[in-house]
Amino acid sequence: MHIHYLTGEFARTTSETAFLSSQIERTRAMLGFTLLFCVAFFLSFFVTDIAVLGMAAALRDTLPARLLVAAIAGTWAWLAYRRPLSIRAMRLAASLSEGIALGCFMVVALARPHEVHWHAMSMLIMLVVIYLYIPNRLVYSTALGTGASIVFLALVTFMLPPRPVSDLVTMAMLLVLINTFGILAARRYNCVAREQFRLQMTLKQLAQRDQLTGCYNRHYLHDHLLGHELEQARQRQHPVSVILCDIDHFKRINDTYGHHEGDAVIRTFASLLHGMVRNGVDAVVRYGGEEFLLVLPGIDLAQGTSLAESLRAAFAANRVAPDADGPGLQTTASFGMATYDFARDDGHITLPDLILTADKLLYAAKHNGRNRVETIAMN
């Protein structure tokens, strides 16, 4: 999970999407609250329009702009609270609300041309909100912030009453400063949030995966897989097969060739299992030292038997060579497979029952000569 140096976002789209998905509820709440807060203040400053312009002029010149901001930002805030907005929709909401608010602010500035210093202060505050409080991509915030700063400087220079050059230079420097620090602060926030997410994913990986093989561990099997897969099988009423497999004569391998060779055999077997099951559908669990469990949703007896036989043949034909110049070691594995069709489920069969049956079949495969597959369809 590499973080991009300039944006503070994950360089890989998949990693960035995973991070944004994990933050989506928090982002919706933050977007809705910030937009409502901004609407309240944008409308409340209509009082200053009345104080400067008088009621009639304020109603004519500034109220429509303020109501437009309230309507757009308020609608998006309501949607953020009431609808499951996607990441793309939230970015659209943030960018559209910010863009319209900045445009309407320029209208208010034109209607009150003799308060440039107050407008400049308001502009700086709006930029802080854009960079730090309204959740959006940094590239979008930067485009809106710098674009609005340029437009505001042009407005002050060419459309409002003439200002001393010193005022214009000071204003420009302050806008450059606030944009620079806003970008840096937003980037730093991005980096910190993603570093925290990366650490959480690492800890989750360590808690769920076996370090040697990358397979799920027994903890993940019992805490997540068993309940989840059983619930899915009963809801969808499809078959589930489990295959319990064990490397033959593994103790002899360790005793003869050492644990380094034994680890290489285990890694090779795990890699073979991962390569021959469906990624994102089937689960490969390191069940014991040299034992592995496959949980295969939607796989019936014939399909499961065919897969187990393919795994057995592929591993038997494989030669494990932990060292590039080593001769390699050839060994075999035994398999026990149990399947049950949950379309006719009466609630008396669970996944632990399937695993227990597969374990007995694995023992039978060992007893019957090893390097073989034993299967059964439970009723």
mmCIF file of C-alpha atoms in Angstrom:
data_model
loop_
_atom_site.group_PDB
_atom_site.id
_atom_site.type_symbol
_atom_site.label_atom_id
_atom_site.label_comp_id
_atom_site.label_asym_id
_atom_site.label_seq_id
_atom_site.Cartn_x
_atom_site.Cartn_y
_atom_site.Cartn_z
ATOM 1 C CA MET A 1 0.000 0.000 0.000
ATOM 2 C CA HIS A 2 2.211 2.793 -1.303
ATOM 3 C CA ILE A 3 1.108 6.350 -0.504
ATOM 4 C CA HIS A 4 1.559 8.916 -3.275
ATOM 5 C CA TYR A 5 4.025 11.612 -2.274
ATOM 6 C CA LEU A 6 2.058 14.574 -3.631
ATOM 7 C CA THR A 7 -1.561 13.728 -2.836
ATOM 8 C CA GLY A 8 -1.191 11.598 0.290
ATOM 9 C CA GLU A 9 -3.561 9.048 -1.293
ATOM 10 C CA PHE A 10 -2.809 5.401 -2.009
ATOM 11 C CA ALA A 11 -1.090 5.026 -5.364
ATOM 12 C CA ARG A 12 -3.050 1.859 -6.204
ATOM 13 C CA THR A 13 -6.717 2.381 -7.026
ATOM 14 C CA THR A 14 -7.760 -0.808 -5.233
ATOM 15 C CA SER A 15 -6.068 0.268 -1.997
ATOM 16 C CA GLU A 16 -7.561 3.757 -2.197
ATOM 17 C CA THR A 17 -11.034 2.352 -2.856
ATOM 18 C CA ALA A 18 -10.713 0.004 0.118
ATOM 19 C CA PHE A 19 -9.683 2.909 2.358
ATOM 20 C CA LEU A 20 -12.512 5.166 1.174
ATOM 21 C CA SER A 21 -15.038 2.358 1.601
ATOM 22 C CA SER A 22 -13.889 1.825 5.188
ATOM 23 C CA GLN A 23 -14.386 5.546 5.901
ATOM 24 C CA ILE A 24 -17.628 6.067 4.006
ATOM 25 C CA GLU A 25 -20.012 6.355 6.982
ATOM 26 C CA ARG A 26 -17.706 8.762 8.780
ATOM 27 C CA THR A 27 -17.255 10.779 5.577
ATOM 28 C CA ARG A 28 -21.012 11.025 5.012
ATOM 29 C CA ALA A 29 -21.560 12.293 8.547
ATOM 30 C CA MET A 30 -18.721 14.810 8.247
ATOM 31 C CA LEU A 31 -19.947 16.038 4.854
ATOM 32 C CA GLY A 32 -23.517 16.470 6.040
ATOM 33 C CA PHE A 33 -22.557 18.287 9.241
ATOM 34 C CA THR A 34 -20.045 20.618 7.551
ATOM 35 C CA LEU A 35 -22.403 21.570 4.731
ATOM 36 C CA LEU A 36 -25.222 22.345 7.179
ATOM 37 C CA PHE A 37 -22.834 24.382 9.322
ATOM 38 C CA CYS A 38 -21.679 26.348 6.265
ATOM 39 C CA VAL A 39 -25.266 26.942 5.118
ATOM 40 C CA ALA A 40 -26.210 28.315 8.530
ATOM 41 C CA PHE A 41 -23.339 30.787 8.566
ATOM 42 C CA PHE A 42 -23.711 31.770 4.916
ATOM 43 C CA LEU A 43 -27.359 32.628 5.522
ATOM 44 C CA SER A 44 -26.721 34.321 8.862
ATOM 45 C CA PHE A 45 -24.363 36.806 7.212
ATOM 46 C CA PHE A 46 -27.321 38.160 5.264
ATOM 47 C CA VAL A 47 -27.767 40.342 8.334
ATOM 48 C CA THR A 48 -24.559 42.149 7.376
ATOM 49 C CA ASP A 49 -25.911 42.629 3.843
ATOM 50 C CA ILE A 50 -28.933 44.396 5.288
ATOM 51 C CA ALA A 51 -26.726 46.514 7.543
ATOM 52 C CA VAL A 52 -24.586 47.643 4.602
ATOM 53 C CA LEU A 53 -27.038 47.777 1.689
ATOM 54 C CA GLY A 54 -30.422 48.209 3.301
ATOM 55 C CA MET A 55 -33.270 45.729 3.149
ATOM 56 C CA ALA A 56 -34.432 46.361 -0.414
ATOM 57 C CA ALA A 57 -30.957 46.225 -1.994
ATOM 58 C CA ALA A 58 -29.937 43.214 0.069
ATOM 59 C CA LEU A 59 -33.073 41.295 -0.959
ATOM 60 C CA ARG A 60 -32.371 42.130 -4.588
ATOM 61 C CA ASP A 61 -28.575 41.817 -4.811
ATOM 62 C CA THR A 62 -27.378 39.196 -2.320
ATOM 63 C CA LEU A 63 -30.271 37.117 -0.986
ATOM 64 C CA PRO A 64 -30.751 35.089 -4.231
ATOM 65 C CA ALA A 65 -27.062 34.062 -4.150
ATOM 66 C CA ARG A 66 -27.222 33.084 -0.487
ATOM 67 C CA LEU A 67 -30.435 31.106 -1.022
ATOM 68 C CA LEU A 68 -28.851 29.286 -3.970
ATOM 69 C CA VAL A 69 -25.954 28.177 -1.768
ATOM 70 C CA ALA A 70 -28.394 27.108 0.940
ATOM 71 C CA ALA A 71 -30.502 25.144 -1.545
ATOM 72 C CA ILE A 72 -27.584 23.291 -3.156
ATOM 73 C CA ALA A 73 -25.489 22.638 -0.048
ATOM 74 C CA GLY A 74 -28.560 21.960 2.090
ATOM 75 C CA THR A 75 -29.886 19.404 -0.395
ATOM 76 C CA TRP A 76 -26.552 17.566 -0.470
ATOM 77 C CA ALA A 77 -26.376 17.661 3.325
ATOM 78 C CA TRP A 78 -29.854 16.132 3.542
ATOM 79 C CA LEU A 79 -28.867 13.445 1.031
ATOM 80 C CA ALA A 80 -25.699 12.708 3.003
ATOM 81 C CA TYR A 81 -27.771 12.046 6.114
ATOM 82 C CA ARG A 82 -30.699 10.286 4.462
ATOM 83 C CA ARG A 83 -29.265 8.394 1.480
ATOM 84 C CA PRO A 84 -26.321 5.968 1.101
ATOM 85 C CA LEU A 85 -24.292 8.282 -1.116
ATOM 86 C CA SER A 86 -21.420 6.686 -3.003
ATOM 87 C CA ILE A 87 -17.864 8.002 -2.821
ATOM 88 C CA ARG A 88 -18.249 9.604 -6.242
ATOM 89 C CA ALA A 89 -21.537 11.248 -5.239
ATOM 90 C CA MET A 90 -19.977 12.686 -2.072
ATOM 91 C CA ARG A 91 -17.101 14.162 -4.053
ATOM 92 C CA LEU A 92 -19.600 15.667 -6.474
ATOM 93 C CA ALA A 93 -21.561 17.074 -3.531
ATOM 94 C CA ALA A 94 -18.438 18.616 -2.003
ATOM 95 C CA SER A 95 -17.108 20.091 -5.261
ATOM 96 C CA LEU A 96 -20.470 21.413 -6.449
ATOM 97 C CA SER A 97 -21.329 22.977 -3.084
ATOM 98 C CA GLU A 98 -17.883 24.565 -2.779
ATOM 99 C CA GLY A 99 -17.908 25.859 -6.350
ATOM 100 C CA ILE A 100 -21.361 27.448 -6.049
ATOM 101 C CA ALA A 101 -20.548 28.910 -2.631
ATOM 102 C CA LEU A 102 -17.367 30.500 -3.979
ATOM 103 C CA GLY A 103 -19.199 31.872 -7.013
ATOM 104 C CA CYS A 104 -21.988 33.342 -4.880
ATOM 105 C CA PHE A 105 -19.400 34.831 -2.540
ATOM 106 C CA MET A 106 -18.016 36.752 -5.535
ATOM 107 C CA VAL A 107 -21.536 38.063 -6.211
ATOM 108 C CA VAL A 108 -21.792 39.297 -2.627
ATOM 109 C CA ALA A 109 -18.360 40.937 -2.915
ATOM 110 C CA LEU A 110 -19.459 42.785 -6.064
ATOM 111 C CA ALA A 111 -22.634 43.929 -4.308
ATOM 112 C CA ARG A 112 -20.561 45.301 -1.408
ATOM 113 C CA PRO A 113 -17.546 46.779 -3.219
ATOM 114 C CA HIS A 114 -16.216 48.949 -0.395
ATOM 115 C CA GLU A 115 -15.433 46.133 2.079
ATOM 116 C CA VAL A 116 -12.510 44.464 0.364
ATOM 117 C CA HIS A 117 -10.643 43.708 3.585
ATOM 118 C CA TRP A 118 -13.656 41.906 5.059
ATOM 119 C CA HIS A 119 -14.098 39.993 1.808
ATOM 120 C CA ALA A 120 -10.436 38.969 1.874
ATOM 121 C CA MET A 121 -10.796 37.676 5.436
ATOM 122 C CA SER A 122 -13.934 35.767 4.466
ATOM 123 C CA MET A 123 -12.124 34.303 1.473
ATOM 124 C CA LEU A 124 -9.313 33.017 3.687
ATOM 125 C CA ILE A 125 -11.811 31.369 6.048
ATOM 126 C CA MET A 126 -13.612 29.714 3.141
ATOM 127 C CA LEU A 127 -10.327 28.304 1.856
ATOM 128 C CA VAL A 128 -9.559 26.799 5.262
ATOM 129 C CA VAL A 129 -12.979 25.123 5.241
ATOM 130 C CA ILE A 130 -12.458 23.795 1.713
ATOM 131 C CA TYR A 131 -9.066 22.258 2.455
ATOM 132 C CA LEU A 132 -9.649 20.937 5.958
ATOM 133 C CA TYR A 133 -13.324 20.449 6.752
ATOM 134 C CA ILE A 134 -15.269 19.453 3.639
ATOM 135 C CA PRO A 135 -14.136 15.922 2.671
ATOM 136 C CA ASN A 136 -12.952 15.870 -0.925
ATOM 137 C CA ARG A 137 -10.018 14.761 -3.049
ATOM 138 C CA LEU A 138 -7.005 17.010 -2.575
ATOM 139 C CA VAL A 139 -6.714 17.632 -6.312
ATOM 140 C CA TYR A 140 -10.306 18.914 -6.430
ATOM 141 C CA SER A 141 -9.868 21.081 -3.343
ATOM 142 C CA THR A 142 -6.650 22.506 -4.775
ATOM 143 C CA ALA A 143 -8.304 23.335 -8.093
ATOM 144 C CA LEU A 144 -11.236 25.042 -6.364
ATOM 145 C CA GLY A 145 -9.084 26.883 -3.828
ATOM 146 C CA THR A 146 -6.449 28.198 -6.231
ATOM 147 C CA GLY A 147 -9.026 28.955 -8.943
ATOM 148 C CA ALA A 148 -11.188 30.940 -6.530
ATOM 149 C CA SER A 149 -8.128 32.828 -5.249
ATOM 150 C CA ILE A 150 -7.180 33.886 -8.771
ATOM 151 C CA VAL A 151 -10.745 34.966 -9.554
ATOM 152 C CA PHE A 152 -10.973 36.920 -6.295
ATOM 153 C CA LEU A 153 -7.695 38.748 -6.984
ATOM 154 C CA ALA A 154 -8.865 39.577 -10.507
ATOM 155 C CA LEU A 155 -12.177 40.840 -9.130
ATOM 156 C CA VAL A 156 -10.452 43.059 -6.549
ATOM 157 C CA THR A 157 -7.964 44.363 -9.122
ATOM 158 C CA PHE A 158 -10.255 45.061 -12.070
ATOM 159 C CA MET A 159 -13.892 45.206 -10.930
ATOM 160 C CA LEU A 160 -13.901 46.729 -7.445
ATOM 161 C CA PRO A 161 -12.785 50.250 -6.492
ATOM 162 C CA PRO A 162 -9.017 50.711 -6.979
ATOM 163 C CA ARG A 163 -6.810 49.544 -4.106
ATOM 164 C CA PRO A 164 -3.213 50.483 -3.293
ATOM 165 C CA VAL A 165 -0.639 48.147 -4.808
ATOM 166 C CA SER A 166 0.522 47.264 -1.294
ATOM 167 C CA ASP A 167 -2.987 45.986 -0.473
ATOM 168 C CA LEU A 168 -3.098 43.863 -3.618
ATOM 169 C CA VAL A 169 0.349 42.404 -2.972
ATOM 170 C CA THR A 170 -0.493 41.621 0.657
ATOM 171 C CA MET A 171 -3.770 40.019 -0.382
ATOM 172 C CA ALA A 172 -2.020 37.900 -3.014
ATOM 173 C CA MET A 173 0.652 36.770 -0.558
ATOM 174 C CA LEU A 174 -1.951 35.832 2.051
ATOM 175 C CA LEU A 175 -3.921 33.836 -0.512
ATOM 176 C CA VAL A 176 -0.771 32.036 -1.650
ATOM 177 C CA LEU A 177 0.090 31.330 1.984
ATOM 178 C CA ILE A 178 -3.328 29.974 2.944
ATOM 179 C CA ASN A 179 -3.513 27.821 -0.191
ATOM 180 C CA THR A 180 -0.031 26.440 0.439
ATOM 181 C CA PHE A 181 -0.653 25.625 4.071
ATOM 182 C CA GLY A 182 -4.124 24.307 3.242
ATOM 183 C CA ILE A 183 -2.677 21.914 0.668
ATOM 184 C CA LEU A 184 0.082 20.786 3.037
ATOM 185 C CA ALA A 185 -2.336 20.291 5.917
ATOM 186 C CA ALA A 186 -4.810 18.349 3.762
ATOM 187 C CA ARG A 187 -1.991 16.194 2.378
ATOM 188 C CA ARG A 188 -0.694 15.506 5.893
ATOM 189 C CA TYR A 189 -4.200 14.507 7.019
ATOM 190 C CA ASN A 190 -4.470 12.177 4.020
ATOM 191 C CA CYS A 191 -1.139 10.555 4.871
ATOM 192 C CA VAL A 192 -1.951 10.116 8.570
ATOM 193 C CA ALA A 193 -5.382 8.599 7.854
ATOM 194 C CA ARG A 194 -3.974 6.177 5.301
ATOM 195 C CA GLU A 195 -1.015 5.217 7.466
ATOM 196 C CA GLN A 196 -3.486 4.350 10.222
ATOM 197 C CA PHE A 197 -5.566 2.315 7.759
ATOM 198 C CA ARG A 198 -2.435 0.527 6.501
ATOM 199 C CA LEU A 199 -1.478 -0.356 10.077
ATOM 200 C CA GLN A 200 -4.997 -1.655 10.771
ATOM 201 C CA MET A 201 -4.865 -3.804 7.626
ATOM 202 C CA THR A 202 -1.473 -5.172 8.642
ATOM 203 C CA LEU A 203 -2.755 -6.078 12.101
ATOM 204 C CA LYS A 204 -5.873 -7.603 10.582
ATOM 205 C CA GLN A 205 -3.731 -9.599 8.168
ATOM 206 C CA LEU A 206 -1.605 -10.885 11.033
ATOM 207 C CA ALA A 207 -4.709 -11.806 13.009
ATOM 208 C CA GLN A 208 -6.381 -13.629 10.107
ATOM 209 C CA ARG A 209 -3.523 -15.131 8.096
ATOM 210 C CA ASP A 210 -0.847 -17.715 8.675
ATOM 211 C CA GLN A 211 2.534 -16.015 8.332
ATOM 212 C CA LEU A 212 4.296 -18.864 6.498
ATOM 213 C CA THR A 213 1.675 -19.589 3.826
ATOM 214 C CA GLY A 214 -0.649 -16.590 3.660
ATOM 215 C CA CYS A 215 -3.645 -18.896 4.217
ATOM 216 C CA TYR A 216 -6.402 -18.112 6.688
ATOM 217 C CA ASN A 217 -5.721 -19.425 10.190
ATOM 218 C CA ARG A 218 -7.907 -21.420 12.594
ATOM 219 C CA HIS A 219 -8.867 -18.257 14.455
ATOM 220 C CA TYR A 220 -10.381 -16.728 11.302
ATOM 221 C CA LEU A 221 -12.044 -20.038 10.440
ATOM 222 C CA HIS A 222 -13.900 -20.252 13.742
ATOM 223 C CA ASP A 223 -14.628 -16.534 14.191
ATOM 224 C CA HIS A 224 -15.741 -15.722 10.658
ATOM 225 C CA LEU A 225 -15.801 -18.426 8.023
ATOM 226 C CA LEU A 226 -17.899 -21.097 9.721
ATOM 227 C CA GLY A 227 -20.802 -18.847 10.640
ATOM 228 C CA HIS A 228 -20.682 -16.732 7.487
ATOM 229 C CA GLU A 229 -20.469 -19.614 5.017
ATOM 230 C CA LEU A 230 -23.178 -21.600 6.800
ATOM 231 C CA GLU A 231 -25.516 -18.603 6.750
ATOM 232 C CA GLN A 232 -24.817 -17.969 3.054
ATOM 233 C CA ALA A 233 -25.343 -21.630 2.155
ATOM 234 C CA ARG A 234 -28.699 -21.748 3.931
ATOM 235 C CA GLN A 235 -29.855 -18.463 2.417
ATOM 236 C CA ARG A 236 -28.853 -19.398 -1.127
ATOM 237 C CA GLN A 237 -29.631 -23.104 -0.689
ATOM 238 C CA HIS A 238 -26.546 -24.319 -2.503
ATOM 239 C CA PRO A 239 -24.114 -27.162 -1.772
ATOM 240 C CA VAL A 240 -20.930 -26.659 0.218
ATOM 241 C CA SER A 241 -17.910 -28.934 0.081
ATOM 242 C CA VAL A 242 -14.942 -29.029 2.436
ATOM 243 C CA ILE A 243 -11.647 -30.723 1.665
ATOM 244 C CA LEU A 244 -9.199 -31.565 4.413
ATOM 245 C CA CYS A 245 -5.746 -32.396 3.046
ATOM 246 C CA ASP A 246 -2.513 -33.446 4.666
ATOM 247 C CA ILE A 247 1.022 -33.799 3.298
ATOM 248 C CA ASP A 248 2.125 -37.429 3.462
ATOM 249 C CA HIS A 249 5.071 -38.423 5.669
ATOM 250 C CA PHE A 250 5.759 -34.817 6.586
ATOM 251 C CA LYS A 251 7.517 -35.675 9.846
ATOM 252 C CA ARG A 252 9.937 -37.812 7.839
ATOM 253 C CA ILE A 253 10.641 -34.838 5.564
ATOM 254 C CA ASN A 254 11.462 -32.618 8.545
ATOM 255 C CA ASP A 255 13.586 -35.271 10.210
ATOM 256 C CA THR A 256 15.469 -36.144 7.007
ATOM 257 C CA TYR A 257 15.858 -32.803 5.256
ATOM 258 C CA GLY A 258 15.311 -30.268 8.045
ATOM 259 C CA HIS A 259 12.664 -27.660 8.776
ATOM 260 C CA HIS A 260 13.843 -25.390 5.975
ATOM 261 C CA GLU A 261 12.909 -28.035 3.417
ATOM 262 C CA GLY A 262 9.721 -28.786 5.327
ATOM 263 C CA ASP A 263 8.676 -25.134 5.220
ATOM 264 C CA ALA A 264 9.356 -25.057 1.475
ATOM 265 C CA VAL A 265 7.073 -28.070 0.989
ATOM 266 C CA ILE A 266 4.305 -26.414 3.023
ATOM 267 C CA ARG A 267 4.622 -23.143 1.072
ATOM 268 C CA THR A 268 4.560 -25.014 -2.237
ATOM 269 C CA PHE A 269 1.452 -26.954 -1.234
ATOM 270 C CA ALA A 270 -0.312 -23.788 -0.038
ATOM 271 C CA SER A 271 0.578 -21.999 -3.273
ATOM 272 C CA LEU A 272 -0.830 -24.911 -5.273
ATOM 273 C CA LEU A 273 -4.081 -24.801 -3.299
ATOM 274 C CA HIS A 274 -4.446 -21.046 -3.783
ATOM 275 C CA GLY A 275 -3.723 -21.358 -7.480
ATOM 276 C CA MET A 276 -6.380 -24.015 -8.132
ATOM 277 C CA VAL A 277 -9.340 -22.623 -6.154
ATOM 278 C CA ARG A 278 -11.553 -19.659 -6.995
ATOM 279 C CA ASN A 279 -10.030 -16.419 -5.792
ATOM 280 C CA GLY A 280 -12.405 -14.444 -3.567
ATOM 281 C CA VAL A 281 -14.916 -17.315 -3.389
ATOM 282 C CA ASP A 282 -13.189 -20.340 -1.857
ATOM 283 C CA ALA A 283 -11.248 -20.217 1.389
ATOM 284 C CA VAL A 284 -7.919 -21.933 2.083
ATOM 285 C CA VAL A 285 -7.168 -22.429 5.786
ATOM 286 C CA ARG A 286 -3.988 -23.736 7.367
ATOM 287 C CA TYR A 287 -5.723 -26.174 9.681
ATOM 288 C CA GLY A 288 -2.653 -27.627 11.368
ATOM 289 C CA GLY A 289 1.076 -27.990 10.857
ATOM 290 C CA GLU A 290 0.866 -29.680 7.438
ATOM 291 C CA GLU A 291 -2.940 -29.869 7.230
ATOM 292 C CA PHE A 292 -5.034 -27.527 5.076
ATOM 293 C CA LEU A 293 -8.784 -27.040 4.871
ATOM 294 C CA LEU A 294 -10.634 -25.842 1.770
ATOM 295 C CA VAL A 295 -14.145 -24.413 2.147
ATOM 296 C CA LEU A 296 -15.865 -24.482 -1.251
ATOM 297 C CA PRO A 297 -19.326 -22.848 -1.477
ATOM 298 C CA GLY A 298 -21.479 -23.932 -4.411
ATOM 299 C CA ILE A 299 -19.364 -27.019 -5.109
ATOM 300 C CA ASP A 300 -21.140 -30.394 -5.229
ATOM 301 C CA LEU A 301 -19.725 -33.900 -4.808
ATOM 302 C CA ALA A 302 -18.627 -34.381 -8.415
ATOM 303 C CA GLN A 303 -16.972 -30.953 -8.657
ATOM 304 C CA GLY A 304 -15.291 -31.331 -5.274
ATOM 305 C CA THR A 305 -13.993 -34.803 -6.118
ATOM 306 C CA SER A 306 -12.605 -33.563 -9.429
ATOM 307 C CA LEU A 307 -10.841 -30.646 -7.685
ATOM 308 C CA ALA A 308 -9.375 -32.887 -4.988
ATOM 309 C CA GLU A 309 -8.085 -35.341 -7.586
ATOM 310 C CA SER A 310 -6.544 -32.487 -9.581
ATOM 311 C CA LEU A 311 -4.833 -31.168 -6.458
ATOM 312 C CA ARG A 312 -3.560 -34.622 -5.557
ATOM 313 C CA ALA A 313 -2.144 -35.251 -9.028
ATOM 314 C CA ALA A 314 -0.596 -31.785 -9.329
ATOM 315 C CA PHE A 315 1.156 -32.020 -5.975
ATOM 316 C CA ALA A 316 2.393 -35.555 -6.638
ATOM 317 C CA ALA A 317 3.927 -34.375 -9.918
ATOM 318 C CA ASN A 318 5.512 -31.308 -8.325
ATOM 319 C CA ARG A 319 9.128 -31.156 -7.214
ATOM 320 C CA VAL A 320 9.967 -28.834 -4.314
ATOM 321 C CA ALA A 321 13.379 -27.149 -4.491
ATOM 322 C CA PRO A 322 13.970 -24.586 -1.710
ATOM 323 C CA ASP A 323 17.423 -23.842 -3.127
ATOM 324 C CA ALA A 324 17.892 -22.879 -6.753
ATOM 325 C CA ASP A 325 20.652 -25.445 -7.253
ATOM 326 C CA GLY A 326 19.027 -28.191 -5.146
ATOM 327 C CA PRO A 327 17.721 -31.453 -6.643
ATOM 328 C CA GLY A 328 14.236 -30.932 -5.257
ATOM 329 C CA LEU A 329 11.949 -33.187 -3.284
ATOM 330 C CA GLN A 330 8.880 -35.032 -4.546
ATOM 331 C CA THR A 331 6.100 -35.974 -2.133
ATOM 332 C CA THR A 332 2.356 -36.542 -2.027
ATOM 333 C CA ALA A 333 -0.758 -35.554 -0.077
ATOM 334 C CA SER A 334 -3.975 -37.263 1.011
ATOM 335 C CA PHE A 335 -7.457 -35.759 0.823
ATOM 336 C CA GLY A 336 -10.776 -36.205 2.599
ATOM 337 C CA MET A 337 -13.795 -34.432 1.127
ATOM 338 C CA ALA A 338 -17.340 -34.076 2.448
ATOM 339 C CA THR A 339 -20.205 -32.238 0.781
ATOM 340 C CA TYR A 340 -23.759 -31.349 1.729
ATOM 341 C CA ASP A 341 -26.519 -29.752 -0.340
ATOM 342 C CA PHE A 342 -28.191 -27.071 1.777
ATOM 343 C CA ALA A 343 -31.096 -26.917 -0.683
ATOM 344 C CA ARG A 344 -32.611 -29.759 1.346
ATOM 345 C CA ASP A 345 -31.315 -28.507 4.680
ATOM 346 C CA ASP A 346 -33.290 -29.379 7.780
ATOM 347 C CA GLY A 347 -30.834 -27.684 10.133
ATOM 348 C CA HIS A 348 -29.085 -30.801 11.415
ATOM 349 C CA ILE A 349 -25.870 -30.402 9.346
ATOM 350 C CA THR A 350 -23.338 -27.632 10.036
ATOM 351 C CA LEU A 351 -19.924 -26.842 8.617
ATOM 352 C CA PRO A 352 -18.168 -28.290 11.698
ATOM 353 C CA ASP A 353 -20.027 -31.527 10.900
ATOM 354 C CA LEU A 354 -18.647 -31.435 7.361
ATOM 355 C CA ILE A 355 -15.135 -30.787 8.651
ATOM 356 C CA LEU A 356 -15.369 -33.644 11.144
ATOM 357 C CA THR A 357 -16.525 -35.993 8.380
ATOM 358 C CA ALA A 358 -13.747 -34.792 6.053
ATOM 359 C CA ASP A 359 -11.256 -35.425 8.860
ATOM 360 C CA LYS A 360 -12.441 -39.045 9.173
ATOM 361 C CA LEU A 361 -12.165 -39.449 5.401
ATOM 362 C CA LEU A 362 -8.636 -38.030 5.468
ATOM 363 C CA TYR A 363 -7.716 -40.595 8.100
ATOM 364 C CA ALA A 364 -9.219 -43.287 5.842
ATOM 365 C CA ALA A 365 -7.152 -42.029 2.899
ATOM 366 C CA LYS A 366 -4.011 -42.275 5.038
ATOM 367 C CA HIS A 367 -4.985 -45.742 6.225
ATOM 368 C CA ASN A 368 -5.710 -46.918 2.677
ATOM 369 C CA GLY A 369 -2.263 -46.092 1.345
ATOM 370 C CA ARG A 370 -1.962 -42.266 1.156
ATOM 371 C CA ASN A 371 -1.818 -40.157 -2.024
ATOM 372 C CA ARG A 372 -5.529 -40.703 -2.545
ATOM 373 C CA VAL A 373 -8.914 -38.997 -2.197
ATOM 374 C CA GLU A 374 -11.834 -40.210 -0.084
ATOM 375 C CA THR A 375 -15.203 -38.478 -0.539
ATOM 376 C CA ILE A 376 -18.792 -38.611 0.689
ATOM 377 C CA ALA A 377 -22.043 -36.711 0.193
ATOM 378 C CA MET A 378 -23.776 -36.271 3.549
ATOM 379 C CA ASN A 379 -27.526 -36.721 3.829
#
